Short mmCIF file of C-alpha atoms in Angstrom, two decimals:
data_model
loop_
_atom_site.label_atom_id
_atom_site.label_comp_id
_atom_site.label_asym_id
_atom_site.label_seq_id
_atom_site.Cartn_x
_atom_site.Cartn_y
_atom_site.Cartn_z
CA MET L 1 72.21 81.82 103.27
CA VAL L 2 73.75 78.53 104.54
CA THR L 3 76.13 76.68 102.15
CA ASP L 4 76.36 73.03 101.56
CA THR L 5 79.25 72.07 103.84
CA ASN L 6 80.04 68.87 101.82
CA ARG L 7 80.72 70.93 98.60
CA PRO L 8 84.35 71.88 98.12
CA VAL L 9 85.25 75.46 98.09
CA ASN L 10 86.00 76.28 94.36
CA VAL L 11 89.20 78.30 94.25
CA ALA L 12 90.14 80.29 91.16
CA VAL L 13 93.74 81.55 90.94
CA VAL L 14 94.79 83.95 88.21
CA THR L 15 98.30 84.55 87.10
CA TYR L 16 100.64 84.43 84.41
CA LEU L 17 100.80 81.08 82.69
CA SER L 18 102.20 82.40 79.33
CA GLY L 19 104.28 85.32 78.17
CA ARG L 20 107.25 87.16 79.77
CA ALA L 21 105.65 87.49 83.17
CA ALA L 22 105.17 83.82 83.43
CA ALA L 23 108.47 82.74 84.61
CA PRO L 24 109.25 85.86 87.27
CA PHE L 25 105.82 85.73 88.59
CA GLY L 26 103.20 83.36 87.10
CA PHE L 27 104.95 79.93 87.86
CA PRO L 28 106.03 80.91 91.42
CA ALA L 29 102.47 82.06 92.14
CA ARG L 30 100.91 78.81 90.75
CA ASN L 31 103.48 76.68 92.37
CA ALA L 32 102.56 78.22 95.76
CA ALA L 33 98.95 77.92 95.10
CA GLU L 34 99.44 74.16 94.28
CA LEU L 35 101.46 73.49 97.37
CA MET L 36 99.14 75.56 99.75
CA VAL L 37 95.85 73.88 98.58
CA GLU L 38 97.12 70.47 98.72
CA THR L 39 98.39 71.00 102.22
CA ILE L 40 95.34 72.81 103.51
CA ASN L 41 93.19 70.04 102.13
CA SER L 42 95.41 67.35 103.97
CA GLY L 43 95.50 69.18 107.35
CA GLY L 44 97.91 68.63 110.05
CA GLU L 45 101.19 69.78 108.26
CA LEU L 46 100.74 73.51 108.39
CA PRO L 47 101.82 75.12 111.81
CA GLU L 48 99.17 76.65 113.97
CA PRO L 49 96.82 78.20 113.65
CA TYR L 50 96.41 76.74 110.14
CA ALA L 51 96.85 72.95 111.14
CA ALA L 52 93.15 72.10 110.85
CA SER L 53 92.20 70.97 107.43
CA GLY L 54 90.22 72.95 104.65
CA PHE L 55 88.44 76.16 105.04
CA ALA L 56 86.44 75.29 108.24
CA GLY L 57 86.84 71.75 107.38
CA ARG L 58 85.72 72.09 103.81
CA LYS L 59 87.97 70.90 100.98
CA LEU L 60 89.45 73.11 98.32
CA SER L 61 89.11 72.56 94.61
CA LEU L 62 91.70 74.53 92.70
CA ARG L 63 91.50 75.87 89.07
CA VAL L 64 94.40 78.09 87.43
CA TYR L 65 93.68 80.54 84.75
CA ASP L 66 96.11 82.63 82.57
CA GLU L 67 96.40 86.34 83.31
CA SER L 68 98.14 87.21 79.94
CA GLY L 69 96.05 89.01 77.71
CA SER L 70 94.36 92.66 77.53
CA GLU L 71 92.42 94.13 80.19
CA ASP L 72 89.14 93.48 78.30
CA GLU L 73 90.14 89.91 77.74
CA GLN L 74 90.74 89.69 81.79
CA ILE L 75 87.29 91.16 82.26
CA ALA L 76 85.72 88.47 80.13
CA LEU L 77 87.71 85.61 81.75
CA LEU L 78 86.68 86.93 85.21
CA ARG L 79 82.88 86.49 84.07
CA ARG L 80 83.82 83.00 82.82
CA ILE L 81 85.51 82.19 86.21
CA HIS L 82 82.03 83.23 87.86
CA ALA L 83 80.16 81.37 85.39
CA ASP L 84 82.38 78.13 86.14
CA GLY L 85 81.18 78.38 89.56
CA ALA L 86 84.25 79.90 91.43
CA ASP L 87 83.46 80.84 95.03
CA ILE L 88 86.91 83.04 95.60
CA VAL L 89 89.20 84.45 93.11
CA VAL L 90 92.84 85.02 94.17
CA GLY L 91 95.87 86.36 92.18
CA TYR L 92 96.53 89.19 89.70
CA ALA L 93 100.12 90.41 89.46
CA GLY L 94 99.46 93.16 87.07
CA SER L 95 98.10 96.57 88.91
CA ALA L 96 96.44 97.43 85.69
CA VAL L 97 94.53 94.07 85.34
CA ALA L 98 93.78 94.22 88.98
CA MET L 99 91.97 97.67 88.60
CA ALA L 100 90.16 96.50 85.54
CA ILE L 101 88.38 93.56 87.10
CA ALA L 102 87.58 94.99 90.55
CA PRO L 103 84.51 96.51 89.25
CA VAL L 104 83.25 93.35 87.66
CA ALA L 105 83.95 91.55 90.62
CA GLU L 106 81.96 93.94 92.62
CA GLU L 107 79.19 93.70 90.06
CA LEU L 108 79.10 89.87 90.33
CA GLY L 109 79.49 89.76 94.15
CA LEU L 110 82.51 87.41 93.67
CA LEU L 111 85.09 87.37 96.50
CA THR L 112 88.21 88.50 94.90
CA VAL L 113 91.85 89.04 96.78
CA VAL L 114 94.36 90.61 94.93
CA SER L 115 97.71 89.09 96.02
CA GLY L 116 100.17 91.04 93.63
CA GLY L 117 99.49 94.24 91.98
CA GLY L 118 100.46 97.18 94.22
CA ALA L 119 98.92 100.36 92.63
CA SER L 120 97.47 102.47 95.35
CA GLN L 121 94.75 103.74 93.03
CA LEU L 122 92.85 100.44 93.47
CA PHE L 123 91.28 101.47 96.37
CA ALA L 124 90.41 105.11 95.10
CA ARG L 125 86.92 103.83 95.55
CA GLN L 126 85.36 101.71 98.27
CA TRP L 127 84.81 98.03 97.45
CA ASP L 128 82.72 95.21 99.37
CA TRP L 129 83.94 92.09 97.35
CA VAL L 130 87.65 93.18 96.52
CA PHE L 131 90.50 92.87 99.04
CA ARG L 132 94.39 93.04 98.74
CA THR L 133 96.41 91.05 101.08
CA GLN L 134 99.56 92.65 99.62
CA THR L 135 100.92 96.02 100.38
CA THR L 136 100.99 99.08 97.93
CA THR L 137 103.64 101.00 96.02
CA THR L 138 103.51 103.54 98.83
CA ALA L 139 104.80 101.17 101.46
CA ASP L 140 107.42 99.81 99.07
CA SER L 141 108.70 103.50 97.92
CA VAL L 142 108.47 104.85 101.30
CA GLY L 143 110.38 102.00 103.04
CA ALA L 144 112.95 102.25 100.36
CA ALA L 145 113.50 106.09 101.17
CA ARG L 146 113.70 105.42 104.62
CA TYR L 147 116.43 102.66 104.36
CA VAL L 148 118.32 104.89 101.89
CA ALA L 149 118.22 107.87 104.42
CA ALA L 150 119.19 105.70 107.32
CA GLN L 151 121.98 103.46 105.58
CA LEU L 152 123.39 106.15 103.23
CA GLY L 153 122.58 109.74 104.34
CA ILE L 154 125.12 111.25 102.05
CA CYS L 155 125.27 115.14 101.85
CA GLY L 156 123.76 115.97 98.44
CA LEU L 157 123.21 112.45 97.44
CA ALA L 158 122.66 112.33 93.50
CA PHE L 159 120.11 109.93 92.68
CA GLY L 160 118.04 108.80 89.43
CA GLY L 161 115.67 106.33 88.54
CA ILE L 162 115.14 103.76 85.74
CA ASN L 163 111.75 101.96 85.73
CA GLN L 164 109.39 100.16 83.29
CA LYS L 165 106.73 102.43 81.68
CA TYR L 166 103.52 101.25 83.23
CA LEU L 167 101.60 101.79 86.51
CA TRP L 168 103.89 100.00 88.89
CA GLY L 169 107.09 101.66 87.67
CA THR L 170 105.66 105.22 87.29
CA ASP L 171 104.01 105.19 90.85
CA SER L 172 107.07 103.61 92.25
CA TRP L 173 109.34 106.36 91.11
CA LYS L 174 107.21 109.21 91.74
CA GLU L 175 106.65 107.98 95.51
CA PHE L 176 110.28 107.17 96.07
CA ARG L 177 111.49 110.59 94.78
CA ALA L 178 109.05 112.33 96.93
CA ALA L 179 109.83 110.52 100.06
CA LEU L 180 113.56 110.68 99.69
CA GLN L 181 113.32 114.51 99.20
CA VAL L 182 111.48 114.83 102.30
CA LEU L 183 113.75 112.74 104.22
CA LEU L 184 116.86 113.98 102.70
CA PRO L 185 116.26 117.65 101.47
CA ASP L 186 119.70 117.96 100.15
CA ALA L 187 119.28 115.07 97.80
CA GLN L 188 119.83 116.04 94.22
CA GLU L 189 117.36 114.28 91.40
CA VAL L 190 119.40 113.72 88.25
CA GLY L 191 116.90 112.11 86.21
CA GLY L 192 113.98 109.66 86.06
CA HIS L 193 113.70 107.42 82.86
CA PHE L 194 111.08 105.05 81.67
CA ALA L 195 111.42 102.26 79.10
CA PRO L 196 108.70 100.01 77.59
CA LEU L 197 108.09 96.68 79.50
CA TYR L 198 110.23 93.99 78.43
CA SER L 199 112.25 96.18 76.32
CA GLY L 200 115.43 95.75 78.31
CA ALA L 201 116.34 99.25 77.20
CA VAL L 202 118.67 100.50 80.02
CA VAL L 203 121.86 101.29 78.18
CA ASN L 204 121.13 105.05 77.27
CA PRO L 205 119.51 105.88 80.66
CA ILE L 206 122.33 104.39 82.56
CA GLN L 207 125.00 106.31 80.54
CA PHE L 208 122.96 109.59 81.01
CA LEU L 209 122.87 108.95 84.88
CA LYS L 210 126.71 108.20 84.76
CA GLU L 211 127.19 111.33 83.09
CA GLN L 212 125.09 113.27 85.78
CA GLY L 213 127.23 111.69 88.48
CA ALA L 214 124.37 109.60 89.87
CA GLN L 215 125.43 107.92 93.21
CA LEU L 216 122.15 105.87 93.31
CA ILE L 217 119.92 104.26 90.94
CA HIS L 218 116.42 103.43 91.88
CA SER L 219 114.43 100.78 89.95
CA GLY L 220 111.29 98.83 90.30
CA ASN L 221 112.09 96.84 87.21
CA TRP L 222 111.50 93.18 87.16
CA GLY L 223 112.17 90.06 84.74
CA VAL L 224 114.21 90.82 81.75
CA ASP L 225 114.46 94.56 82.66
CA LEU L 226 115.74 93.79 85.97
CA PHE L 227 118.39 91.34 84.79
CA ARG L 228 119.44 93.75 81.93
CA LEU L 229 119.80 96.62 84.31
CA VAL L 230 122.25 94.72 86.67
CA GLU L 231 124.10 93.49 83.91
CA VAL L 232 124.78 96.67 82.49
CA ALA L 233 124.90 98.85 85.52
CA ARG L 234 127.72 96.85 87.14
CA THR L 235 130.05 97.74 84.32
CA THR L 236 128.88 101.06 83.07
CA ILE L 237 128.40 102.58 86.33
CA PRO L 238 130.26 100.46 89.05
CA ASP L 239 130.49 103.33 91.66
CA ALA L 240 126.77 103.91 91.75
CA ARG L 241 124.41 102.10 94.28
CA LEU L 242 121.57 100.05 92.82
CA LEU L 243 118.22 100.32 94.75
CA LEU L 244 116.10 97.28 93.33
CA VAL L 245 112.50 97.57 94.83
CA SER L 246 111.57 94.41 93.33
CA GLY L 247 115.15 92.75 93.26
CA GLU L 248 114.05 89.80 95.67
CA SER L 249 112.28 88.32 92.79
CA GLY L 250 115.39 87.83 90.66
CA LEU L 251 118.04 87.59 93.36
CA HIS L 252 118.83 83.70 92.94
CA ARG L 253 119.27 84.40 89.30
CA LEU L 254 121.35 87.48 89.68
CA ALA L 255 123.62 85.67 92.35
CA GLY L 256 126.62 85.67 90.11
CA ILE L 257 126.56 89.22 89.00
CA ILE L 258 124.81 91.23 91.38
CA PRO L 259 127.36 93.74 92.95
CA ASP L 260 127.97 93.89 96.64
CA GLY L 261 126.16 96.78 98.23
CA THR L 262 123.09 96.62 96.00
CA ILE L 263 119.85 97.53 98.06
CA ILE L 264 117.00 94.87 97.73
CA GLY L 265 113.37 95.04 98.59
CA GLY L 266 110.90 92.30 97.97
CA ARG L 267 107.33 93.66 98.50
CA GLY L 268 107.64 93.35 102.28
CA SER L 269 109.12 90.65 104.53
CA HIS L 270 109.59 87.85 101.91
CA GLY L 271 112.36 85.44 100.88
CA LEU L 272 115.72 86.48 102.57
CA LEU L 273 113.99 89.48 104.17
CA ALA L 274 111.36 87.43 105.95
CA HIS L 275 111.14 86.75 109.63
CA ASP L 276 112.53 83.36 110.76
CA THR L 277 109.18 81.62 111.85
CA GLU L 278 107.93 78.30 112.16
CA LEU L 279 105.63 78.95 109.23
CA ASN L 280 108.19 80.67 107.04
CA ARG L 281 110.49 77.68 107.52
CA TRP L 282 107.74 75.25 106.80
CA PHE L 283 107.04 77.09 103.55
CA CYS L 284 110.60 77.29 102.31
CA SER L 285 111.38 73.79 103.06
CA ASN L 286 108.17 72.36 101.38
CA TYR L 287 108.39 74.88 98.37
CA ARG L 288 112.22 73.79 97.72
CA ASP L 289 111.35 70.04 98.37
CA ARG L 290 108.60 70.24 95.76
CA TYR L 291 110.22 72.61 93.24
CA GLU L 292 113.78 72.56 93.72
CA ILE L 293 113.97 76.48 93.99
CA ALA L 294 113.41 78.95 96.62
CA PRO L 295 110.20 80.75 96.70
CA ILE L 296 109.93 84.55 96.01
CA TYR L 297 107.63 87.18 96.76
CA PRO L 298 105.00 86.20 94.02
CA SER L 299 104.94 82.80 95.86
CA TYR L 300 104.48 84.35 99.44
CA GLY L 301 101.72 86.64 97.95
CA ILE L 302 99.45 83.85 96.70
CA ALA L 303 100.19 81.73 99.75
CA ASN L 304 99.22 84.80 102.24
CA ALA L 305 96.01 85.24 100.58
CA LEU L 306 95.09 81.84 100.78
CA LEU L 307 96.08 81.86 104.58
CA GLY L 308 93.96 85.11 104.98
CA LEU L 309 91.01 83.36 103.51
CA LYS L 310 91.59 80.33 105.69
CA ALA L 311 91.52 82.29 108.84
CA ALA L 312 88.55 84.18 107.63
CA TRP L 313 86.48 81.01 106.71
CA ASP L 314 87.34 79.24 109.83
CA SER L 315 86.12 81.87 111.90
CA ALA L 316 83.01 82.37 109.76
CA GLY L 317 82.08 78.75 109.95
CA ALA L 318 82.12 75.85 107.36
CA GLY L 319 78.33 76.79 106.13
CA ALA L 320 79.18 80.52 105.82
CA ALA L 321 78.34 82.14 102.66
CA THR L 322 81.05 84.03 100.97
CA MET L 323 79.63 87.35 102.09
CA ASP L 324 80.09 86.22 105.70
CA VAL L 325 83.76 85.23 104.75
CA ALA L 326 84.43 88.69 103.23
CA SER L 327 82.92 90.30 106.76
CA ALA L 328 85.35 87.99 108.57
CA LEU L 329 88.36 89.00 106.64
CA ALA L 330 87.66 92.67 106.60
CA GLY L 331 89.54 94.43 109.36
CA SER L 332 91.23 91.00 110.38
CA THR L 333 94.85 90.45 111.22
CA PHE L 334 96.49 87.06 110.57
CA GLU L 335 99.73 85.63 110.62
CA GLY L 336 101.33 85.61 107.19
CA ILE L 337 104.40 83.59 105.84
CA GLY L 338 107.13 86.27 106.70
CA SER L 339 105.22 88.77 108.96
CA THR L 340 101.85 89.92 110.30
CA ILE L 341 99.32 91.10 107.99
CA SER L 342 96.51 93.40 109.02
CA MET L 343 93.57 94.35 106.96
CA THR L 344 93.30 97.92 108.29
CA ARG L 345 92.93 100.08 105.51
CA ALA L 346 90.10 100.97 102.92
CA ASN L 347 87.30 99.72 105.13
CA GLY L 348 89.30 96.69 106.06
CA ARG L 349 89.77 95.55 102.48
CA GLN L 350 93.66 96.85 101.97
CA ALA L 351 96.46 95.12 103.81
CA VAL L 352 99.17 96.84 105.87
CA ALA L 353 102.59 95.12 106.82
CA GLU L 354 105.95 96.04 107.47
CA ALA L 355 108.48 97.21 104.56
CA VAL L 356 111.87 95.65 104.69
CA TYR L 357 115.04 96.30 102.78
CA GLY L 358 118.74 94.56 102.86
CA THR L 359 122.07 95.29 101.46
CA VAL L 360 123.76 92.53 99.36
CA ARG L 361 126.87 90.93 100.67
CA ARG L 362 128.89 88.16 99.07
CA PRO L 363 130.66 85.86 101.51
CA ALA L 364 134.36 85.61 100.46
CA GLY L 365 134.76 82.56 98.10
CA SER L 366 131.07 81.74 98.10
CA LYS L 367 128.65 81.81 94.98
CA GLU L 368 125.88 82.33 97.23
CA ILE L 369 124.58 85.86 98.49
CA ASP L 370 123.40 87.18 101.78
CA LEU L 371 121.44 90.11 102.79
CA THR L 372 122.78 92.42 105.64
CA ASN L 373 121.80 95.46 107.35
CA ILE L 374 118.22 94.44 107.24
CA GLU L 375 115.65 97.22 108.45
CA ARG L 376 112.29 96.87 109.13
CA PHE L 377 109.95 99.86 108.91
CA ALA L 378 106.51 99.44 110.74
CA PRO L 379 103.28 99.30 108.87
CA ASP L 380 102.11 102.94 110.03
CA ASN L 381 105.64 104.40 109.04
CA VAL L 382 105.19 103.42 105.60
CA THR L 383 101.33 103.47 104.73
CA PRO L 384 98.91 106.63 104.71
CA PRO L 385 95.96 106.75 106.75
CA ASP L 386 92.66 106.02 105.16
CA ARG L 387 91.47 108.60 102.40
CA MET L 388 94.87 110.07 101.79
CA SER L 389 96.89 109.13 98.52
CA GLY L 390 100.47 108.17 99.12
CA LEU L 391 101.75 111.28 97.22
CA GLU L 392 99.44 113.48 99.57
CA TRP L 393 100.93 111.81 102.69
CA ILE L 394 104.38 111.97 101.49
CA GLU L 395 104.14 115.58 100.60
CA GLY L 396 102.69 116.39 103.96
CA ARG L 397 105.75 115.16 105.77
CA PHE L 398 104.16 111.85 106.63
CA GLY L 399 101.44 113.49 108.75
CA ASN L 400 104.27 115.25 110.91
#
């Protein structure tokens, strides 16, 4: 079916606009969506290959919806978004919500691109209409373990974990623990701890890990749970290294207190971990000019989803139906802001990209922080092959 090329492409972005996840995830994602849609519509400002205006010349019309609420409420919202005439849906920071809405997007035939939630289980079944342009917990966890093995390599390393008690936190810990024990067989786990989301309940776990002699503390915490963890750990157990899988999202707020030597991840090549490309320089400069703050990985996630869709739509043509755009996006490789993104898993619906980690360094006399000892791990070194779970791949020694 040929689409009216004079009609705008209706883009729905779903992210947190209220609640405790709005500040660390929702507002940065919304900001990036507004910047990217405005720039894509104007044309000529984005570096190549994205300089041409619109999606194959068609303007974009943006509406932003709130991701807060139960999974049932989000399912109802997706049906309303479809009824409102959305052509594509982009967003979903929460893994549980992304998994809940995926079958509904499939039922509706609504092209949906997950830009945040990283739970690997999202592609336990095959989708036609659901994509994810962000990497998974497996890539983050294996990258973290490879970084620790390369940078520390301490004989008998005592490590523990403090994570949020939901899908992201539990998967992140399980996969990191398994990967580290493959890479450093003599490493000693001294306890994995979980606390309710937004509880900031880290005091007792940190005290326990201190008593157990932990030398490294893994955490995928974000938001208030991340800030509280750093605040308590730096005074309670200062000799232990913190490994913060999601630390990039709170790095600027933590600049005054985060200890030197803290290991930082950012869901891939984002923020201070990004490649110095023309596209990344454009994004950081324009985002700062507009919002007076640096973009963080939720901003990159939304921006990259929109760039992937632009590349696919430009390839499919202005009159293409969304099914044709989905076919063009599947299996594609495009330049993201920060790194190259390849849609090579889950029948072309799941992205792979490099995993990146660095270590906090505070220059003498400066209030700013820098990341040093940055290491990049190629996609195939942190991502299992198709039809294999992350844990199965890790426990099989990464296919070796």
